[in-house]
Every structure is written in C-alpha cells, then in structure tokens.
Short mmCIF file of C-alpha atoms and ligand atoms in Angstrom, two decimals:
data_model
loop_
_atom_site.label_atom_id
_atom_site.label_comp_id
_atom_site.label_asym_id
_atom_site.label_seq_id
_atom_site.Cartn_x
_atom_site.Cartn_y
_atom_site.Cartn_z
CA UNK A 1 0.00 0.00 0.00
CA UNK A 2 2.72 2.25 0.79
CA UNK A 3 4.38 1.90 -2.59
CA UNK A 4 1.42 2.88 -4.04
CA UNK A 5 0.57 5.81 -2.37
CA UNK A 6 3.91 7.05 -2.89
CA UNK A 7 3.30 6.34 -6.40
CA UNK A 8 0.07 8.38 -6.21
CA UNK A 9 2.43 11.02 -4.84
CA UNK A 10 4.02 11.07 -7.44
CA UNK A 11 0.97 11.60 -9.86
CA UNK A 12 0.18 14.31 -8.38
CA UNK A 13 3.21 16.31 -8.45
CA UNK A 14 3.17 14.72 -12.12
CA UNK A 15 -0.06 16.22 -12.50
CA UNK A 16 1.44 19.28 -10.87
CA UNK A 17 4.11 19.71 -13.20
CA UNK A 18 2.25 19.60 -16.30
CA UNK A 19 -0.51 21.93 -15.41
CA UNK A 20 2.63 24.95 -14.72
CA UNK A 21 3.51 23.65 -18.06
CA UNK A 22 -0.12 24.22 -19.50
CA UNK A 23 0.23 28.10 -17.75
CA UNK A 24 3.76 28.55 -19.23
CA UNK A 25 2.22 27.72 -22.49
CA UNK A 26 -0.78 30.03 -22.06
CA UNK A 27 1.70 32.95 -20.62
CA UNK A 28 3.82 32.39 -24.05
CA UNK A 29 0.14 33.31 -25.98
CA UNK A 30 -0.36 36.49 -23.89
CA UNK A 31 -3.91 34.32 -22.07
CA UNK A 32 -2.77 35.55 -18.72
CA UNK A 33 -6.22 34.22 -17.35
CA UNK A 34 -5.34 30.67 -18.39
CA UNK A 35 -2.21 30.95 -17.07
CA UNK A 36 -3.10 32.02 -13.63
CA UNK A 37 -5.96 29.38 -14.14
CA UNK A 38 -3.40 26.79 -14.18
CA UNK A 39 -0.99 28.00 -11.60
CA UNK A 40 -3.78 27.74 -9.22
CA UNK A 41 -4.52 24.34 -10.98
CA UNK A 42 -0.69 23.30 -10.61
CA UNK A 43 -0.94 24.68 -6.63
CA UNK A 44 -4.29 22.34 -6.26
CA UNK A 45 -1.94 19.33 -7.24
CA UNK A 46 1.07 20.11 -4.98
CA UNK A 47 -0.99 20.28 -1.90
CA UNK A 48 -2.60 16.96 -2.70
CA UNK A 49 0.85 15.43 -3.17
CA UNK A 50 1.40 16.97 0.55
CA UNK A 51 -1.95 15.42 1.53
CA UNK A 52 -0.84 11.79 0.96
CA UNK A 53 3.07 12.68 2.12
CA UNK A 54 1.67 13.39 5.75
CA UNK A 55 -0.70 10.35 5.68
CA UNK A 56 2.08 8.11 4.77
CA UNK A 57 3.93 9.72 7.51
CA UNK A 58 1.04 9.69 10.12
CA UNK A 59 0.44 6.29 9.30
CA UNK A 60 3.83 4.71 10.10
CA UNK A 61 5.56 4.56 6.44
CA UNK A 62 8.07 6.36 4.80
CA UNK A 63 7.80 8.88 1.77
CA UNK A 64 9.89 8.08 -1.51
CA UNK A 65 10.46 10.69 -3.74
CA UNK A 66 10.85 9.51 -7.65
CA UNK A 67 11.44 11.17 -10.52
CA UNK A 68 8.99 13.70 -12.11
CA UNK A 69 9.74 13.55 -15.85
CA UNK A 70 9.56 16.82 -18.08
CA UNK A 71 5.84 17.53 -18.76
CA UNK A 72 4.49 18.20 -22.72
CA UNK A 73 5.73 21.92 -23.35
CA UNK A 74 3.33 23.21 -26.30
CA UNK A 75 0.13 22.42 -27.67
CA UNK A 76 -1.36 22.94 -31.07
CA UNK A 77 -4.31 25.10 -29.95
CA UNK A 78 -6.25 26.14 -26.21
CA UNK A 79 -8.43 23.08 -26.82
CA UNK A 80 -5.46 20.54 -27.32
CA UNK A 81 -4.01 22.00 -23.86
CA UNK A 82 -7.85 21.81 -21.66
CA UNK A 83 -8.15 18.42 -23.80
CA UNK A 84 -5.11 17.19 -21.95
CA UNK A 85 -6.28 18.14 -18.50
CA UNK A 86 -9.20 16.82 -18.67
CA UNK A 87 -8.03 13.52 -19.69
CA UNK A 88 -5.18 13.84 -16.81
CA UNK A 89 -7.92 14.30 -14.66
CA UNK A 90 -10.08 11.77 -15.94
CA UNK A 91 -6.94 9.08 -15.48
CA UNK A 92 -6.41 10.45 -11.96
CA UNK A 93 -9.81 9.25 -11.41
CA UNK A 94 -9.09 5.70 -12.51
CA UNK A 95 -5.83 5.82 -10.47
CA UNK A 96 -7.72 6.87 -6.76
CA UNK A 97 -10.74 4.21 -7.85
CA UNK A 98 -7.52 1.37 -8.46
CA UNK A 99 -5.84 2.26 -5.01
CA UNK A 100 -9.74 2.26 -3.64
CA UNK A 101 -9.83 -1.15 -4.56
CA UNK A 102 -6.53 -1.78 -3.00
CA UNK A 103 -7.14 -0.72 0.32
CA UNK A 104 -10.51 -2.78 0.01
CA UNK A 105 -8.55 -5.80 -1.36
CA UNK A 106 -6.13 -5.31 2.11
CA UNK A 107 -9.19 -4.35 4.71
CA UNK A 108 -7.39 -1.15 4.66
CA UNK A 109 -9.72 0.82 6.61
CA UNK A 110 -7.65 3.69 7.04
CA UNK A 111 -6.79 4.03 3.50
CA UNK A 112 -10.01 3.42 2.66
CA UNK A 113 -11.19 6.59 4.50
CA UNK A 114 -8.19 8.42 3.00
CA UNK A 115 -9.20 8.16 -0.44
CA UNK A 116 -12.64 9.23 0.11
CA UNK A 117 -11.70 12.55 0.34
CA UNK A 118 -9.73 12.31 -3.26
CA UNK A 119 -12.63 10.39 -4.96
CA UNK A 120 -15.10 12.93 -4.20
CA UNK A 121 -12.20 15.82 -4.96
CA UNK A 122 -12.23 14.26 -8.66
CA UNK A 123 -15.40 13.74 -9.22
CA UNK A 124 -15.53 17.91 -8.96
CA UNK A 125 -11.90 18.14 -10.87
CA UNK A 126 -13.60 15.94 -13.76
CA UNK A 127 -16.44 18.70 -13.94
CA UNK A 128 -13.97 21.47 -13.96
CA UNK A 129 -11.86 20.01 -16.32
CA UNK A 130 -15.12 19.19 -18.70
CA UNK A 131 -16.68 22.46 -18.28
CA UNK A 132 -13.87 24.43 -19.29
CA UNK A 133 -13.48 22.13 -22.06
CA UNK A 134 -16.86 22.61 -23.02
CA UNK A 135 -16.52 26.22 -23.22
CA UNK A 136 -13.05 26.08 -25.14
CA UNK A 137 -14.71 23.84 -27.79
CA UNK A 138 -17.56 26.04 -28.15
CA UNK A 139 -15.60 29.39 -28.65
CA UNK A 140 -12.84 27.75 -31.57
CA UNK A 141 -10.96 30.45 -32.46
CA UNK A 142 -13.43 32.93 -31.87
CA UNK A 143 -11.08 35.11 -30.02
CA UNK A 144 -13.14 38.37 -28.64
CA UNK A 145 -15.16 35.28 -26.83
CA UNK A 146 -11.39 33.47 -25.79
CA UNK A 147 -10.22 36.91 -24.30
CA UNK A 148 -13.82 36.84 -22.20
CA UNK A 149 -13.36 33.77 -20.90
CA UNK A 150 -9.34 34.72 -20.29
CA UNK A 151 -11.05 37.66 -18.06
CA UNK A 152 -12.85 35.15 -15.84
CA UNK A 153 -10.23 32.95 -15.40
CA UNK A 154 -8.24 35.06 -13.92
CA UNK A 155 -10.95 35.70 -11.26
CA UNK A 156 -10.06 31.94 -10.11
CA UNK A 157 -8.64 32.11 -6.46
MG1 MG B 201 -4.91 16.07 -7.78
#
C-alpha cells in the first residue's frame, strides 16, 4: 500500500508539473487568465501530493520521492491543452478508484477513508476540467469570446 501511495504522490506532483507547463504555455500566448488558471490548478496538485506525504507519515511509512519527468511543453491550440487536463484528470480518477480497490482488497480501513476525500475531490476536478473544455470547444478560435473567458479565469482564487 505504501508503494502505491507514494506512487500516487508522485501523480500528483506529475499532474502538478504539467498543469505549470499548460500556464507557461498560455503565458507564451499572452492568455494571462489561463495561465493564472493553471498555476492555481498546478498549486491544487502540490498540496494533494502533501496530503498523501503526511498520511504516509502519520500512518507509520516512509515517503519516496521519484522522478517527475519533463511535462508536454506546447500544444497545437487552447483546446489541445484543456483536452489534456481533462483527460489527466479523468486518469487520476481511474488511479484513486484502483488504489480504492486496493485498500478494500487489504481491509485497509484507514486508506479506505483516506481516499474518500480524493474520490469525491475528482469527481468535482472531472467537472472542472469538462466544463472548461466545453466552453473552449464552443468558442474555436473565436477570439473576442477566448479573451472573455481569459477575463474570468483570472478571477479563479
Ligand atoms: Mg490532484
């Protein structure tokens, strides 16, 4: 179990990575919005990483770090880039529901209560990731409607 949590660690700071990635990409097209949208994003991920590094330690094990290889660095268009984080959230999903049945497969009970708090966290990351998406999709490269949606992005706290 604790192999795969740190694993999940990992993923996170994985996850992490490759949503600063997403901003630095969005900073290089001038969609400041997007980009703060993802540093908050990339934030969100780090302090989940820290969520399962102090239940490792506050259940008995020991945190191992592992590498965090370089993240995708450009993307042909806005919806390529939200495409990708939606589907990075959707596979986080899978991962917490795998672990989930891990800890059930072990009588974890612990774990088991653990995860809850991820599972429902992604069912609401899923949404977010899918709304945006939807919105993306629907504006193309209509960009008076991009730079309104830029605007309220950058409202994200
Ligand atoms: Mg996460």
């Amino acid at each position: 179990m604790q192999e795969l949590l740190n694993k999940q660690l990992n993923q996170e700071l994985r996850n992490a990575y490759l949503y600063l990635s997403m901003s630095a990409y969005f900073d290089d097209l001038g969609l400041k919005g997007f980009a703060h949208y993802f540093k908050v994003q990339a934030k969100e991920e780090v302090g989940h990483a820290m969520k399962i590094y102090e239940f490792i330690y506050d259940a008995g094990g020991k945190v191992i770090l592992s590498e965090v290889p370089q993240p995708k660095t450009s993307w042909g268009s806005v919806s390529e880039a939200i495409e990708d984080f939606y589907v990075a959230e959707v596979e986080n999903t899978k991962r917490f529901y795998e672990l989930m049945d891990a800890a059930r497969g072990e009588n974890n009970k612990a774990v088991e209560s653990f995860l809850k708090w991820f599972i429902d966290e992604q069912v609401e990351e899923v949404s977010n990731a899918n709304e945006l998406l939807t919105k993306v999709k629907m504006i193309g490269e209509h960009k008076p409607t991009l730079l309104m949606l830029d605007a309220k992005l950058a409202e994200r706290k």
